[in-house]
Amino acid sequence: MSKSDKIALIPLMLCFFCMGFVDLVGIASNYVKEDLGLNDSTANIFPSLVFFWFLIFSVPTGMLMNRIGRKKTVLLSLAVTVLSLFIPLFGNSFGVMLVSFSLLGIGNALMQTSLNPLVSSVIGGKNLASTLTFGQFIKAIASFLAPYLAMWGATQLIPSFGLDWRVLFAIYFVVGLLATAWLAVTPIEETPIEGKPSTFVECIKLLGTPIVLLSFLGIMCHVGIDVGTNTTAPKILMERLGMTLNEAAFATSLYFIFRTIGCLSGSYFLRVMNNRLFFIISVVMMALSMCGLFVGTSKLVLYTAIALVGYGNSNIFSLIFAQALTSMPQKQNEVSGLMIMGLFGGTVFPLIMGFASDAIGQVGAVIVMAVGVAYLFTYIKRIG
């Protein structure tokens, strides 16, 4: 890797940090639920709304990259993300938060579709999966900081600032501006697109390729479990241990702490260990976690289960995404769009989990996530 490529990786990693802003939706939706007095089904609209836009914008973003380039698409995604963080600084009404979370979802759909292929322009070959995993490690830092920043704002911030837990949006807004400026001035050489760019229909037809379809479903399950744990873990602690929201918010941070550890260690293990073996270990950890979340009634068991799913789920995205990209090297932009469209699982899972938890308690939400873990077992044989 050349010196210029190493330099280019720095702002790209900061963009991964900005990608992690989307995970604030879990703790933010819990605070909005408390502020506005919402039930689970209504509160889960917020994380579902964020990830709904992946269904709409991911494939068109892949086509947009073919026309304006990957770097410009990432810059556009940062601009939309920064705007989404600016809006809640002026209020937290239901309508304001709907607009903010919608823009956050749109910006993240653009970013996740374009940033991973942009990294592949700098780092290719066998190191791609480990580099994407390291990017997920950086992303996870933003994810696990979010609950702490929200708790700090809710309990310690001077009331005259008027932001309470929403100080989280102000801090990430500033970081987003920095990332946008840094990437804008960083030169990155992109591989030119050969031949005619794919149409929307041609992109969708790629789902007819077995590895693309199965990877798409795998991404859906990964993000469904991710958003589901992010949103549900605090509710489980509140339901079974009688914690307050501020106390239970630690569950979200614990999940992302172990996801961060998993991404950091995974960036090493994926260089020295067989990818399939590491994938098997990860999914087994997630299965054990679902058992703990299903039956656990003590703090030790529940915290252990949250830690297990955090570590286990940390490298699933990178392994599946890299497998899909390398399977069709001539259609990476299009495949990237389809894989990120799979993040629509972040809409499907929370909605179903909301109805299930309203019906039979948080154990219902755990059952929904367990279905996603079961599917990941079937994907093991696809990992090369």
XYZ file of C-alpha atoms in Angstrom, residues 8-341:
334
model
C -6.436 8.419 2.471
C -7.452 5.728 4.966
C -7.517 8.241 7.837
C -10.484 10.355 6.627
C -12.159 7.150 5.408
C -11.977 5.732 8.931
C -13.461 8.997 10.266
C -16.306 8.438 7.790
C -16.830 5.018 9.383
C -17.159 6.835 12.710
C -19.890 8.979 11.124
C -21.513 5.808 9.813
C -21.913 4.762 13.449
C -24.164 7.752 14.109
C -27.087 5.661 12.855
C -26.841 3.469 15.948
C -27.859 6.356 18.198
C -31.408 5.559 17.086
C -31.631 2.729 19.645
C -31.047 4.786 22.778
C -32.634 7.901 21.238
C -35.884 6.054 20.551
C -36.006 4.973 24.204
C -35.618 8.582 25.362
C -38.229 9.773 22.859
C -40.547 7.016 24.101
C -40.136 8.272 27.667
C -40.413 11.982 26.758
C -43.568 11.518 24.662
C -45.163 8.625 26.574
C -45.209 6.155 23.654
C -45.783 2.383 23.703
C -43.252 -0.111 22.261
C -44.974 -0.456 18.894
C -45.008 3.309 18.317
C -41.491 3.911 19.681
C -40.070 1.177 17.434
C -41.273 3.184 14.427
C -38.158 5.340 14.838
C -35.493 2.646 14.324
C -37.710 1.039 11.696
C -38.037 4.358 9.856
C -34.259 4.861 9.839
C -33.658 1.550 8.130
C -36.681 1.754 5.827
C -34.726 4.141 3.614
C -32.103 1.488 2.908
C -34.780 -0.330 0.900
C -35.471 2.789 -1.182
C -32.047 4.382 -1.641
C -29.416 1.623 -1.635
C -29.708 0.381 -5.236
C -30.144 3.909 -6.698
C -27.019 4.902 -4.748
C -25.091 2.107 -6.428
C -26.210 3.513 -9.781
C -25.362 7.057 -8.651
C -21.810 5.938 -7.852
C -21.430 4.777 -11.426
C -22.239 8.299 -12.603
C -20.582 10.691 -10.132
C -18.030 8.446 -8.441
C -17.745 6.891 -5.010
C -16.067 9.802 -3.217
C -18.694 12.361 -4.295
C -21.431 9.961 -3.201
C -19.835 9.625 0.249
C -19.624 13.435 0.509
C -23.333 13.676 -0.347
C -24.115 11.120 2.350
C -22.163 13.127 4.917
C -24.063 16.298 4.011
C -27.433 14.581 4.548
C -26.213 13.039 7.814
C -25.011 16.386 9.161
C -28.412 17.921 8.359
C -30.197 15.090 10.207
C -28.143 15.806 13.331
C -28.781 19.554 13.151
C -32.596 19.386 13.160
C -33.141 17.876 16.682
C -31.164 20.714 18.242
C -34.360 22.784 17.910
C -36.840 20.348 19.477
C -37.823 16.723 20.056
C -41.465 16.592 19.031
C -42.736 13.480 17.275
C -42.681 15.225 13.872
C -39.182 16.660 14.342
C -37.758 13.292 15.307
C -39.478 11.587 12.383
C -37.812 14.020 9.961
C -34.447 13.729 11.702
C -34.439 9.932 11.774
C -35.606 9.782 8.145
C -32.695 11.974 7.019
C -30.330 9.970 9.217
C -31.506 6.810 7.486
C -31.195 8.298 4.002
C -27.698 9.638 4.732
C -26.604 6.314 6.183
C -28.003 4.381 3.224
C -25.955 6.577 0.893
C -22.864 6.242 3.094
C -22.930 2.495 3.665
C -23.503 1.852 -0.032
C -20.652 4.087 -1.201
C -18.053 4.019 1.591
C -17.275 0.292 1.486
C -16.579 0.301 -2.289
C -14.539 3.516 -1.848
C -12.370 1.652 0.653
C -11.948 -1.134 -1.916
C -10.488 1.513 -4.252
C -7.703 1.990 -1.706
C -7.441 -1.522 -0.204
C -8.194 -4.582 -2.288
C -7.666 -8.328 -2.341
C -7.441 -10.503 0.744
C -7.051 -7.520 3.087
C -10.459 -6.067 2.190
C -12.463 -8.026 4.795
C -10.053 -7.164 7.626
C -9.965 -3.491 6.583
C -13.772 -3.312 6.469
C -13.825 -4.956 9.888
C -11.430 -2.319 11.235
C -13.797 0.283 9.783
C -16.616 -1.416 11.686
C -14.453 -1.111 14.810
C -14.249 2.662 14.278
C -18.003 2.722 13.589
C -18.656 0.852 16.824
C -16.821 3.530 18.829
C -19.473 6.058 17.773
C -22.150 3.476 18.527
C -21.169 2.733 22.118
C -20.410 6.385 22.896
C -23.978 7.384 21.987
C -25.711 6.012 25.132
C -23.059 7.543 27.400
C -23.438 10.942 25.751
C -27.222 10.689 25.999
C -27.040 9.673 29.687
C -24.609 12.501 30.400
C -26.908 14.993 28.730
C -29.971 13.631 30.534
C -28.442 13.588 34.015
C -25.520 16.024 34.160
C -25.953 18.721 31.513
C -26.754 22.217 32.741
C -30.493 22.724 32.004
C -29.904 26.187 30.536
C -28.378 24.572 27.438
C -31.825 23.160 26.735
C -30.536 20.031 24.967
C -30.723 17.318 27.678
C -29.963 13.920 26.063
C -29.974 15.596 22.629
C -26.468 16.961 23.269
C -25.560 13.704 21.544
C -26.784 15.220 18.254
C -24.748 18.411 18.775
C -21.481 16.551 19.361
C -21.932 14.244 16.390
C -22.943 17.221 14.232
C -19.515 18.806 14.795
C -17.714 15.535 14.041
C -19.748 15.152 10.850
C -18.673 18.591 9.644
C -15.010 17.689 10.267
C -15.298 14.414 8.361
C -16.938 16.140 5.385
C -14.203 18.774 5.131
C -11.353 16.260 5.538
C -12.633 13.834 2.910
C -13.309 16.700 0.486
C -9.629 17.695 0.424
C -8.263 14.113 0.297
C -7.341 12.848 -3.209
C -8.508 9.276 -3.907
C -7.999 7.531 -7.233
C -11.045 5.496 -8.217
C -11.149 2.626 -10.682
C -13.094 3.738 -13.777
C -16.309 1.862 -14.561
C -15.957 -0.384 -17.616
C -18.854 -0.699 -20.009
C -22.367 0.667 -19.666
C -23.629 1.299 -16.092
C -26.327 -1.111 -14.931
C -29.960 -0.046 -14.915
C -32.170 -0.400 -11.847
C -33.784 -3.556 -13.218
C -30.378 -5.075 -14.012
C -29.259 -4.366 -10.440
C -32.330 -6.056 -8.969
C -31.834 -9.048 -11.293
C -28.501 -9.695 -9.564
C -30.597 -11.047 -6.671
C -31.198 -13.999 -8.969
C -27.571 -14.990 -8.333
C -27.658 -17.372 -5.330
C -24.678 -15.924 -3.440
C -26.047 -12.375 -3.835
C -29.542 -13.326 -2.626
C -28.281 -15.384 0.316
C -25.844 -12.621 1.291
C -28.677 -10.091 1.073
C -30.749 -12.164 3.503
C -27.709 -12.588 5.757
C -27.232 -8.826 5.950
C -30.944 -8.449 6.795
C -30.565 -10.841 9.717
C -27.318 -9.240 10.907
C -28.723 -5.727 11.081
C -32.053 -6.938 12.458
C -30.227 -8.553 15.382
C -28.005 -5.486 15.740
C -30.831 -2.932 15.878
C -32.997 -5.354 17.824
C -30.415 -5.798 20.592
C -29.627 -2.083 20.575
C -33.295 -1.274 21.153
C -34.465 -4.230 23.232
C -31.597 -4.874 25.675
C -32.455 -1.874 27.905
C -36.143 -2.888 27.878
C -35.247 -6.416 29.022
C -33.276 -5.020 31.970
C -36.142 -2.670 32.856
C -38.722 -5.495 32.604
C -36.811 -8.177 34.534
C -34.590 -6.210 36.923
C -36.737 -3.109 37.524
C -34.060 -0.675 36.318
C -34.758 2.904 35.276
C -34.073 3.938 31.666
C -30.864 5.767 32.591
C -29.616 2.666 34.433
C -30.676 0.271 31.686
C -29.075 2.410 28.954
C -25.759 0.806 29.964
C -26.961 -2.347 28.181
C -26.699 -0.581 24.834
C -23.178 0.605 25.646
C -22.199 -2.889 26.807
C -23.389 -4.308 23.494
C -21.344 -1.808 21.517
C -18.292 -2.155 23.771
C -18.126 -5.846 22.932
C -18.955 -5.171 19.303
C -16.037 -2.756 19.269
C -13.740 -5.338 20.863
C -14.996 -7.874 18.338
C -14.269 -5.616 15.377
C -10.787 -4.758 16.634
C -9.820 -8.349 17.360
C -11.610 -9.520 14.225
C -9.455 -7.268 12.029
C -6.528 -9.388 13.306
C -8.183 -12.828 13.366
C -9.441 -12.444 9.803
C -5.829 -12.121 8.657
C -4.588 -15.252 10.452
C -7.683 -17.477 10.790
C -9.911 -19.246 8.285
C -12.897 -16.985 7.584
C -15.419 -19.814 7.824
C -14.139 -20.939 11.227
C -14.361 -17.399 12.574
C -17.887 -17.065 11.168
C -18.930 -20.314 12.917
C -17.517 -19.121 16.252
C -19.357 -15.813 15.868
C -22.760 -17.387 15.124
C -22.423 -19.901 17.989
C -21.784 -16.989 20.372
C -24.938 -15.293 19.093
C -26.976 -18.473 19.604
C -25.767 -18.754 23.221
C -26.696 -15.104 23.668
C -30.270 -15.693 22.530
C -30.576 -18.470 25.110
C -29.353 -16.125 27.828
C -31.704 -13.323 26.809
C -34.614 -15.770 26.670
C -34.256 -17.269 30.159
C -31.976 -14.857 32.039
C -33.339 -13.174 35.164
C -30.081 -12.023 36.786
C -27.821 -9.136 35.896
C -24.853 -11.497 35.335
C -26.684 -13.740 32.855
C -28.245 -10.851 30.933
C -25.020 -8.823 30.749
C -23.147 -11.935 29.589
C -25.752 -12.559 26.891
C -25.552 -8.942 25.687
C -21.746 -9.161 25.570
C -21.902 -12.427 23.582
C -24.220 -11.054 20.894
C -22.127 -7.882 20.740
C -18.936 -9.808 20.020
C -20.580 -12.460 17.869
C -22.400 -10.003 15.612
C -19.402 -7.674 15.218
C -17.828 -9.308 12.159
C -20.840 -10.840 10.419
C -21.426 -7.804 8.193
C -17.824 -7.585 6.970
C -17.597 -11.307 6.214
C -20.860 -11.400 4.268
C -20.223 -8.080 2.503
C -16.693 -9.043 1.427
C -17.941 -12.458 0.245
C -20.578 -10.793 -1.919
C -18.203 -8.162 -3.355
C -15.470 -10.639 -4.261
C -17.981 -13.010 -5.848
C -18.830 -10.402 -8.534
C -15.793 -8.088 -8.946
C -17.177 -6.431 -12.111
C -20.419 -5.403 -10.411
C -19.163 -4.182 -7.047
C -21.153 -0.923 -7.023
C -24.373 -2.735 -7.849
C -23.730 -5.575 -5.382
C -22.852 -3.027 -2.701
C -26.209 -1.326 -3.263
C -28.044 -4.626 -2.910
C -26.148 -5.596 0.242
C -26.906 -2.264 1.878
C -30.532 -2.617 0.819
